[in-house]
CSV table of C-alpha atoms in Angstrom, one decimal:
chain,number,residue,atom,x,y,z
A,1,MET,CA,68.0,159.8,-33.9
A,2,GLN,CA,70.8,160.4,-31.6
A,3,GLN,CA,68.3,160.4,-28.7
A,4,ASN,CA,67.0,157.1,-29.9
A,5,THR,CA,70.3,155.4,-29.8
A,6,ASP,CA,71.0,156.9,-26.4
A,7,THR,CA,67.7,155.5,-25.0
A,8,GLU,CA,68.6,152.1,-26.6
A,9,LYS,CA,72.0,152.1,-24.9
A,10,ASP,CA,70.5,153.0,-21.6
A,11,LEU,CA,68.0,150.2,-21.9
A,12,GLN,CA,70.7,147.7,-22.8
A,13,LEU,CA,72.7,148.7,-19.8
A,14,ARG,CA,69.8,148.4,-17.4
A,15,GLU,CA,69.0,145.0,-18.9
A,16,LEU,CA,72.4,143.7,-18.0
A,17,ASP,CA,72.0,141.0,-15.3
A,18,ALA,CA,68.5,142.2,-14.6
A,19,MET,CA,65.1,140.6,-15.0
A,20,CYS,CA,62.9,143.4,-14.2
A,21,VAL,CA,63.6,145.9,-16.9
A,22,ASN,CA,61.3,147.4,-19.4
A,23,GLU,CA,61.2,150.3,-21.7
A,24,SER,CA,57.8,151.9,-21.7
A,25,HIS,CA,57.1,154.6,-24.1
A,26,LEU,CA,54.4,156.0,-21.9
A,27,GLN,CA,55.3,158.9,-19.6
A,28,HIS,CA,53.6,159.0,-16.3
A,29,LYS,CA,53.5,161.4,-13.4
A,30,TRP,CA,55.4,160.2,-10.3
A,31,TYR,CA,52.3,159.2,-8.4
A,32,HIS,CA,51.6,156.4,-10.8
A,33,ASN,CA,54.4,154.7,-8.9
A,34,LEU,CA,52.2,154.5,-5.9
A,35,LYS,CA,50.4,151.5,-7.3
A,36,TYR,CA,53.7,149.6,-7.0
A,37,LEU,CA,53.9,150.7,-3.4
A,38,VAL,CA,50.4,149.2,-2.8
A,39,VAL,CA,51.4,145.9,-4.4
A,40,GLY,CA,54.6,146.0,-2.3
A,41,VAL,CA,52.6,146.6,0.9
A,42,LEU,CA,50.3,143.6,0.1
A,43,PHE,CA,53.4,141.5,-0.8
A,44,GLY,CA,55.2,142.5,2.4
A,45,ILE,CA,52.1,141.5,4.5
A,46,VAL,CA,52.0,138.1,2.9
A,47,PHE,CA,55.8,137.7,3.4
A,48,VAL,CA,55.5,138.3,7.1
A,49,LYS,CA,52.2,136.4,7.7
A,50,ALA,CA,53.5,133.3,5.9
A,51,GLU,CA,56.8,133.6,7.7
A,52,VAL,CA,58.7,133.6,4.5
A,53,VAL,CA,60.9,136.3,6.1
A,54,SER,CA,61.6,134.0,9.1
A,55,TRP,CA,65.2,132.9,9.6
A,56,PHE,CA,63.9,129.7,11.1
A,57,ARG,CA,61.8,128.8,8.1
A,58,ILE,CA,64.8,129.2,5.8
A,59,GLN,CA,66.9,127.0,8.1
A,60,GLU,CA,64.1,124.3,8.0
A,61,MET,CA,64.0,124.5,4.3
A,62,PHE,CA,67.7,123.9,3.8
A,63,ARG,CA,67.6,121.1,6.4
A,64,LEU,CA,64.6,119.5,4.7
A,65,GLN,CA,62.7,119.8,8.0
A,66,SER,CA,59.6,121.5,6.7
A,67,PHE,CA,57.6,121.5,3.5
A,68,HIS,CA,56.4,125.1,4.1
A,69,MET,CA,58.8,127.1,1.9
A,70,TYR,CA,58.8,124.5,-0.8
A,71,GLY,CA,55.0,124.7,-0.9
A,72,ILE,CA,55.2,128.5,-1.1
A,73,ILE,CA,57.8,128.8,-3.8
A,74,GLY,CA,56.3,125.9,-5.7
A,75,SER,CA,52.7,127.2,-5.7
A,76,ALA,CA,53.9,130.7,-6.5
A,77,VAL,CA,55.7,129.4,-9.5
A,78,VAL,CA,52.7,127.4,-10.7
A,79,VAL,CA,50.4,130.5,-10.3
A,80,GLY,CA,53.0,132.7,-12.0
A,81,MET,CA,53.4,130.2,-14.9
A,82,ILE,CA,49.7,130.0,-15.5
A,83,SER,CA,49.4,133.8,-15.4
A,84,VAL,CA,52.2,134.3,-17.9
A,85,PHE,CA,50.7,131.6,-20.1
A,86,LEU,CA,47.3,133.3,-20.1
A,87,ILE,CA,48.7,136.7,-20.6
A,88,LYS,CA,50.6,135.5,-23.7
A,89,LYS,CA,47.7,133.4,-25.0
A,90,PHE,CA,45.1,136.1,-24.8
A,91,ASN,CA,47.5,139.0,-25.6
A,92,ILE,CA,46.4,140.7,-22.4
A,93,LYS,CA,47.4,144.3,-22.3
A,94,THR,CA,48.4,146.6,-19.4
A,95,ILE,CA,45.8,148.9,-17.9
A,96,TYR,CA,47.3,151.6,-20.2
A,97,GLY,CA,46.7,149.4,-23.3
A,98,GLU,CA,50.3,148.6,-23.9
A,99,PRO,CA,51.2,145.1,-25.0
A,100,ILE,CA,52.9,143.2,-22.2
A,101,LYS,CA,56.5,142.4,-22.9
A,102,ILE,CA,58.8,140.0,-20.9
A,103,SER,CA,62.4,140.0,-21.9
A,104,PRO,CA,64.0,136.5,-22.1
A,105,LYS,CA,67.1,135.7,-20.1
A,106,THR,CA,70.3,134.5,-21.7
A,107,PHE,CA,72.6,132.1,-19.9
A,108,ASN,CA,75.9,133.0,-18.5
A,109,LYS,CA,78.1,131.3,-15.9
A,110,GLY,CA,77.3,134.1,-13.4
A,111,GLN,CA,74.0,132.4,-12.8
A,112,ILE,CA,75.9,129.5,-11.4
A,113,TYR,CA,78.7,131.3,-9.5
A,114,GLY,CA,76.5,134.1,-8.4
A,115,GLY,CA,73.7,131.7,-7.6
A,116,LEU,CA,76.0,129.7,-5.2
A,117,ILE,CA,77.2,132.9,-3.5
A,118,PHE,CA,73.7,134.1,-3.1
A,119,GLY,CA,72.7,130.7,-1.7
A,120,PHE,CA,75.4,131.0,1.0
A,121,GLY,CA,74.2,134.4,1.9
A,122,TRP,CA,70.5,133.3,1.9
A,123,ALA,CA,71.2,130.5,4.4
A,124,ILE,CA,73.3,132.7,6.7
A,125,THR,CA,71.0,135.7,6.8
A,126,GLY,CA,67.8,133.7,6.3
A,127,ALA,CA,66.7,136.4,3.9
A,128,CYS,CA,66.7,137.1,0.2
A,129,PRO,CA,66.6,140.7,-0.8
A,130,GLY,CA,62.8,141.1,-0.5
A,131,PRO,CA,62.6,139.7,3.1
A,132,LEU,CA,65.4,142.1,4.2
A,133,PHE,CA,63.0,145.0,3.6
A,134,ALA,CA,60.1,143.3,5.4
A,135,GLN,CA,62.3,142.3,8.3
A,136,ILE,CA,63.3,145.9,8.9
A,137,GLY,CA,59.6,146.8,8.8
A,138,THR,CA,58.9,144.2,11.5
A,139,GLY,CA,61.2,146.1,13.8
A,140,ALA,CA,64.5,144.1,13.4
A,141,THR,CA,66.3,147.4,12.9
A,142,VAL,CA,69.8,145.8,12.9
A,143,ILE,CA,68.8,144.2,9.5
A,144,ALA,CA,69.3,147.7,8.0
A,145,VAL,CA,73.0,146.9,8.4
A,146,THR,CA,72.6,143.7,6.5
A,147,LEU,CA,70.7,145.6,3.8
A,148,LEU,CA,73.5,148.2,3.6
A,149,SER,CA,76.0,145.4,3.3
A,150,ALA,CA,73.9,143.9,0.5
A,151,ILE,CA,74.0,147.2,-1.3
A,152,ALA,CA,77.7,147.3,-0.8
A,153,GLY,CA,77.9,143.8,-2.2
A,154,THR,CA,76.0,144.8,-5.3
A,155,TRP,CA,78.3,147.8,-5.7
A,156,VAL,CA,81.5,145.7,-5.4
A,157,TYR,CA,80.0,143.3,-8.0
A,158,GLY,CA,79.5,146.3,-10.4
A,159,TYR,CA,83.1,147.4,-9.7
A,160,LEU,CA,84.6,144.0,-10.4
A,161,ARG,CA,82.1,143.0,-13.1
A,162,GLU,CA,84.5,143.1,-16.1
A,163,LYS,CA,87.1,140.9,-14.3
A,164,LEU,CA,84.6,138.2,-13.1
A,165,PRO,CA,84.0,135.1,-15.3
A,166,HIS,CA,80.6,135.2,-16.9
B,1,MET,CA,38.1,137.8,10.2
B,2,ILE,CA,41.0,139.7,11.9
B,3,GLU,CA,41.5,136.7,14.2
B,4,PHE,CA,41.8,134.5,11.1
B,5,LEU,CA,44.3,136.9,9.5
B,6,LYS,CA,46.4,137.0,12.6
B,7,GLN,CA,47.3,133.3,12.4
B,8,PRO,CA,50.3,132.3,10.4
B,9,TRP,CA,49.1,131.8,6.8
B,10,ALA,CA,49.4,128.4,5.2
B,11,TRP,CA,51.7,127.9,2.2
B,12,TYR,CA,48.7,127.2,-0.1
B,13,VAL,CA,47.4,130.7,0.7
B,14,ALA,CA,50.6,132.6,0.7
B,15,GLY,CA,52.3,130.9,-2.3
B,16,PRO,CA,49.5,131.7,-4.8
B,17,LEU,CA,49.3,135.3,-3.5
B,18,ILE,CA,53.0,135.7,-4.1
B,19,GLY,CA,52.6,134.1,-7.6
B,20,LEU,CA,49.8,136.6,-8.4
B,21,THR,CA,52.4,139.4,-8.0
B,22,VAL,CA,53.7,138.4,-11.4
B,23,PRO,CA,50.6,139.2,-13.4
B,24,ALA,CA,49.7,142.1,-11.1
B,25,LEU,CA,53.0,144.0,-11.9
B,26,LEU,CA,52.8,143.1,-15.6
B,27,ILE,CA,49.2,144.3,-15.9
B,28,ILE,CA,49.5,147.5,-13.9
B,29,GLY,CA,52.6,148.7,-15.7
B,30,ASN,CA,54.4,146.1,-17.8
B,31,LYS,CA,56.9,145.4,-15.0
B,32,SER,CA,58.7,142.1,-14.5
B,33,PHE,CA,58.7,141.0,-10.9
B,34,GLY,CA,62.1,141.4,-9.3
B,35,ILE,CA,63.5,142.7,-6.1
B,36,SER,CA,67.3,142.5,-6.0
B,37,SER,CA,67.6,145.1,-8.8
B,38,SER,CA,66.4,147.6,-6.3
B,39,LEU,CA,69.9,147.3,-4.7
B,40,ARG,CA,71.5,148.2,-8.0
B,41,HIS,CA,69.2,151.2,-8.4
B,42,VAL,CA,70.3,152.4,-5.0
B,43,CYS,CA,74.0,152.1,-6.1
B,44,ALA,CA,73.2,153.9,-9.4
B,45,SER,CA,71.4,156.7,-7.7
B,46,CYS,CA,73.7,157.2,-4.7
B,47,MET,CA,77.2,156.1,-5.7
B,48,PRO,CA,77.6,155.4,-9.5
B,49,ALA,CA,81.3,156.3,-9.2
B,50,ASN,CA,81.6,156.2,-12.9
B,51,ILE,CA,81.2,152.4,-13.0
B,52,PRO,CA,79.6,151.5,-16.3
B,53,PHE,CA,77.3,149.0,-14.6
B,54,PHE,CA,75.7,151.8,-12.7
B,55,LYS,CA,75.7,154.5,-15.4
B,56,TYR,CA,72.1,154.3,-16.5
B,57,ASP,CA,69.0,156.3,-15.9
B,58,TRP,CA,67.9,154.8,-12.6
B,59,LYS,CA,64.8,157.1,-12.5
B,60,LYS,CA,63.3,154.9,-15.2
B,61,GLU,CA,63.4,152.0,-12.7
B,62,VAL,CA,62.1,154.0,-9.7
B,63,TRP,CA,59.0,151.9,-9.6
B,64,ASN,CA,61.2,149.1,-8.1
B,65,LEU,CA,62.1,151.4,-5.2
B,66,PHE,CA,58.5,152.2,-4.6
B,67,PHE,CA,57.8,148.5,-4.6
B,68,VAL,CA,60.5,147.6,-2.0
B,69,PHE,CA,59.5,150.5,0.2
B,70,GLY,CA,56.0,149.0,0.1
B,71,ILE,CA,57.4,145.7,1.2
B,72,PHE,CA,59.0,147.5,4.2
B,73,LEU,CA,55.7,149.1,5.1
B,74,GLY,CA,53.9,145.8,4.6
B,75,GLY,CA,56.2,144.2,7.1
B,76,ALA,CA,55.4,147.0,9.6
B,77,ILE,CA,51.7,146.7,9.1
B,78,ALA,CA,51.7,142.9,9.4
B,79,ILE,CA,53.6,143.0,12.7
B,80,ASN,CA,51.7,145.8,14.3
B,81,LEU,CA,48.1,145.0,13.2
B,82,LEU,CA,48.1,141.4,12.2
B,83,SER,CA,50.7,140.0,14.6
B,84,ASN,CA,50.5,136.4,15.7
B,85,PRO,CA,50.7,136.4,19.5
B,86,ASN,CA,52.3,132.9,19.7
B,87,PRO,CA,56.0,132.3,19.1
B,88,VAL,CA,57.1,131.1,15.7
B,89,GLU,CA,56.7,127.3,15.6
B,90,VAL,CA,60.0,125.6,14.9
B,91,ASN,CA,60.7,122.0,13.9
B,92,PRO,CA,61.7,120.2,17.1
B,93,GLU,CA,64.9,118.9,15.6
B,94,LEU,CA,65.9,122.4,14.5
B,95,ALA,CA,64.9,123.7,18.0
B,96,THR,CA,67.2,121.2,19.7
B,97,GLU,CA,70.1,122.0,17.3
B,98,LEU,CA,69.7,125.7,17.7
B,99,ALA,CA,69.4,125.4,21.5
B,100,GLY,CA,72.9,123.9,21.4
B,101,TYR,CA,74.1,127.2,19.9
B,102,GLY,CA,72.3,129.2,22.6
B,103,ILE,CA,69.4,130.2,20.3
B,104,THR,CA,66.3,129.7,22.4
B,105,ASN,CA,64.2,132.8,21.7
B,106,PHE,CA,61.8,131.9,18.9
B,107,ASN,CA,59.5,134.9,19.4
B,108,ASN,CA,60.6,136.9,16.4
B,109,LEU,CA,61.1,136.2,12.8
B,110,VAL,CA,64.8,136.7,13.2
B,111,PRO,CA,66.7,134.9,16.0
B,112,GLN,CA,67.2,137.7,18.5
B,113,ASP,CA,69.8,135.8,20.4
B,114,ILE,CA,72.3,136.2,17.6
B,115,ILE,CA,71.0,138.9,15.3
B,116,ASN,CA,70.9,142.1,17.4
B,117,TRP,CA,72.8,145.4,17.7
B,118,GLN,CA,75.1,144.1,20.5
B,119,SER,CA,76.3,141.1,18.6
B,120,LEU,CA,77.0,143.1,15.4
B,121,PHE,CA,80.4,143.8,16.8
B,122,THR,CA,81.3,140.1,17.6
B,123,LEU,CA,82.8,137.8,15.0
B,124,LYS,CA,79.6,135.7,14.8
B,125,GLY,CA,77.4,138.8,14.4
B,126,PHE,CA,79.8,140.2,11.8
B,127,LEU,CA,79.7,137.0,9.8
B,128,MET,CA,75.9,136.6,10.1
B,129,MET,CA,74.9,140.2,9.3
B,130,ILE,CA,77.7,141.9,7.4
B,131,VAL,CA,79.2,139.1,5.5
B,132,GLY,CA,75.8,137.4,5.0
B,133,GLY,CA,74.3,140.6,3.6
B,134,PHE,CA,77.3,141.2,1.4
B,135,LEU,CA,77.0,137.7,-0.1
B,136,VAL,CA,73.3,138.3,-0.8
B,137,GLY,CA,74.0,141.5,-2.6
B,138,PHE,CA,77.0,140.4,-4.5
B,139,GLY,CA,75.5,137.0,-5.4
B,140,THR,CA,72.1,138.1,-6.6
B,141,ARG,CA,73.6,140.7,-8.9
B,142,TYR,CA,76.2,138.2,-10.2
B,143,ALA,CA,73.4,135.7,-10.8
B,144,GLY,CA,71.2,138.4,-12.4
B,145,GLY,CA,68.4,138.0,-10.0
B,146,CYS,CA,67.2,136.6,-6.7
B,147,THR,CA,64.4,134.3,-5.6
B,148,SER,CA,61.8,136.7,-7.0
B,149,GLY,CA,63.5,137.5,-10.3
B,150,HIS,CA,64.8,134.1,-11.1
B,151,ALA,CA,62.9,131.5,-9.1
B,152,ILE,CA,59.4,133.1,-9.5
B,153,MET,CA,59.4,135.5,-12.5
B,154,GLY,CA,62.0,133.6,-14.5
B,155,LEU,CA,60.5,130.1,-14.0
B,156,SER,CA,57.0,131.5,-14.6
B,157,ASN,CA,58.3,132.6,-18.0
B,158,LEU,CA,59.9,129.2,-18.5
B,159,GLN,CA,63.5,130.5,-18.7
B,160,LEU,CA,66.2,127.8,-18.5
B,161,PRO,CA,68.8,130.2,-17.1
B,162,SER,CA,66.5,131.0,-14.2
B,163,LEU,CA,66.2,127.2,-13.5
B,164,ILE,CA,70.0,126.9,-13.4
B,165,ALA,CA,70.2,130.0,-11.1
B,166,THR,CA,67.5,128.6,-8.8
B,167,ILE,CA,69.2,125.2,-8.5
B,168,SER,CA,72.5,127.1,-7.7
B,169,PHE,CA,70.7,129.1,-5.0
B,170,MET,CA,69.5,125.9,-3.4
B,171,ILE,CA,72.8,124.1,-3.6
B,172,GLY,CA,74.6,127.1,-2.1
B,173,GLY,CA,72.0,127.2,0.7
B,174,PHE,CA,72.2,123.5,1.4
B,175,ILE,CA,76.0,123.7,1.6
B,176,MET,CA,76.0,126.7,3.9
B,177,ALA,CA,73.1,125.6,6.2
B,178,ASN,CA,74.4,122.1,6.8
B,179,LEU,CA,78.2,122.3,6.4
B,180,ILE,CA,79.4,125.8,7.2
B,181,LEU,CA,76.7,127.6,9.3
B,182,PRO,CA,77.1,125.1,12.2
B,183,PHE,CA,80.7,126.4,12.6
B,184,ILE,CA,79.6,130.0,12.5
B,185,LEU,CA,76.9,129.4,15.0
B,186,SER,CA,79.2,127.7,17.4
B,187,LEU,CA,81.7,130.6,17.5
């Protein structure tokens, strides 16, 4: 029982300010994670080939000079919405037979304050977190510094979390 | 086929492929799409420093680190095997504006004229790379997600908080790109 409450607490903590958290009761060997690596590789290729990771595309987007990024984000959302709708409607299970669970998000003011701060950073660096990894892969090694700085930013947020308005 | 793949991909090809990441991750392991959390897992694994926000079992989220490492490898594969030989096409208006700040090299995905190791130690480089990165990391966690977690995964699941977050990202971006960034670039 003690163990159960511990697991529960751990999950609640991981769920704080995070979308992508899930408690699976299945135990897998580490190499099962390689399938996420494969999805990541495909995703990274799309990112670079569609120039989503291009600083110039992001500048065009925020200056309303190109439809490209709006088309990408918009069509990605439409495909994602249809997929989630179908998964829920037909109760589609994972490849391990587990029911698929998506935790809902609750509103807090951090989504506005943090969102604005992230928007500032996005327009300066021309990258959200995903493209940072892809940009380093394309040989822009100095972006590793930007990534480290982003990790530092995350750490400082964790440090100040209790004092920030939410 | 390879020739075709080497061209820049149109939005209507890339967007749906990115959208398909949502069901792919759900089906192969019940994972909700999100990238910025990887930064938090790095903090939790390397420097939790007794901060409650980082005191969790990060090994349970290790899939996310595999995923972002994959994105890094994907970037390397795309640039080495599927690279487009032509410079990145840039809207002429933007090109003129950027030329005014001395940015004329459009050969790479990042503007090499300002984002490089030498300029890291100038005020402009410091603001662009260090401060910019810091805002990305701090802001995404404060907002509880980034473009992938909120704008794509959250909106796919019809979450109002994600819509609010996405609108905030865009407002922040518009303010920075149009009102503040010109000053930084002209430093």
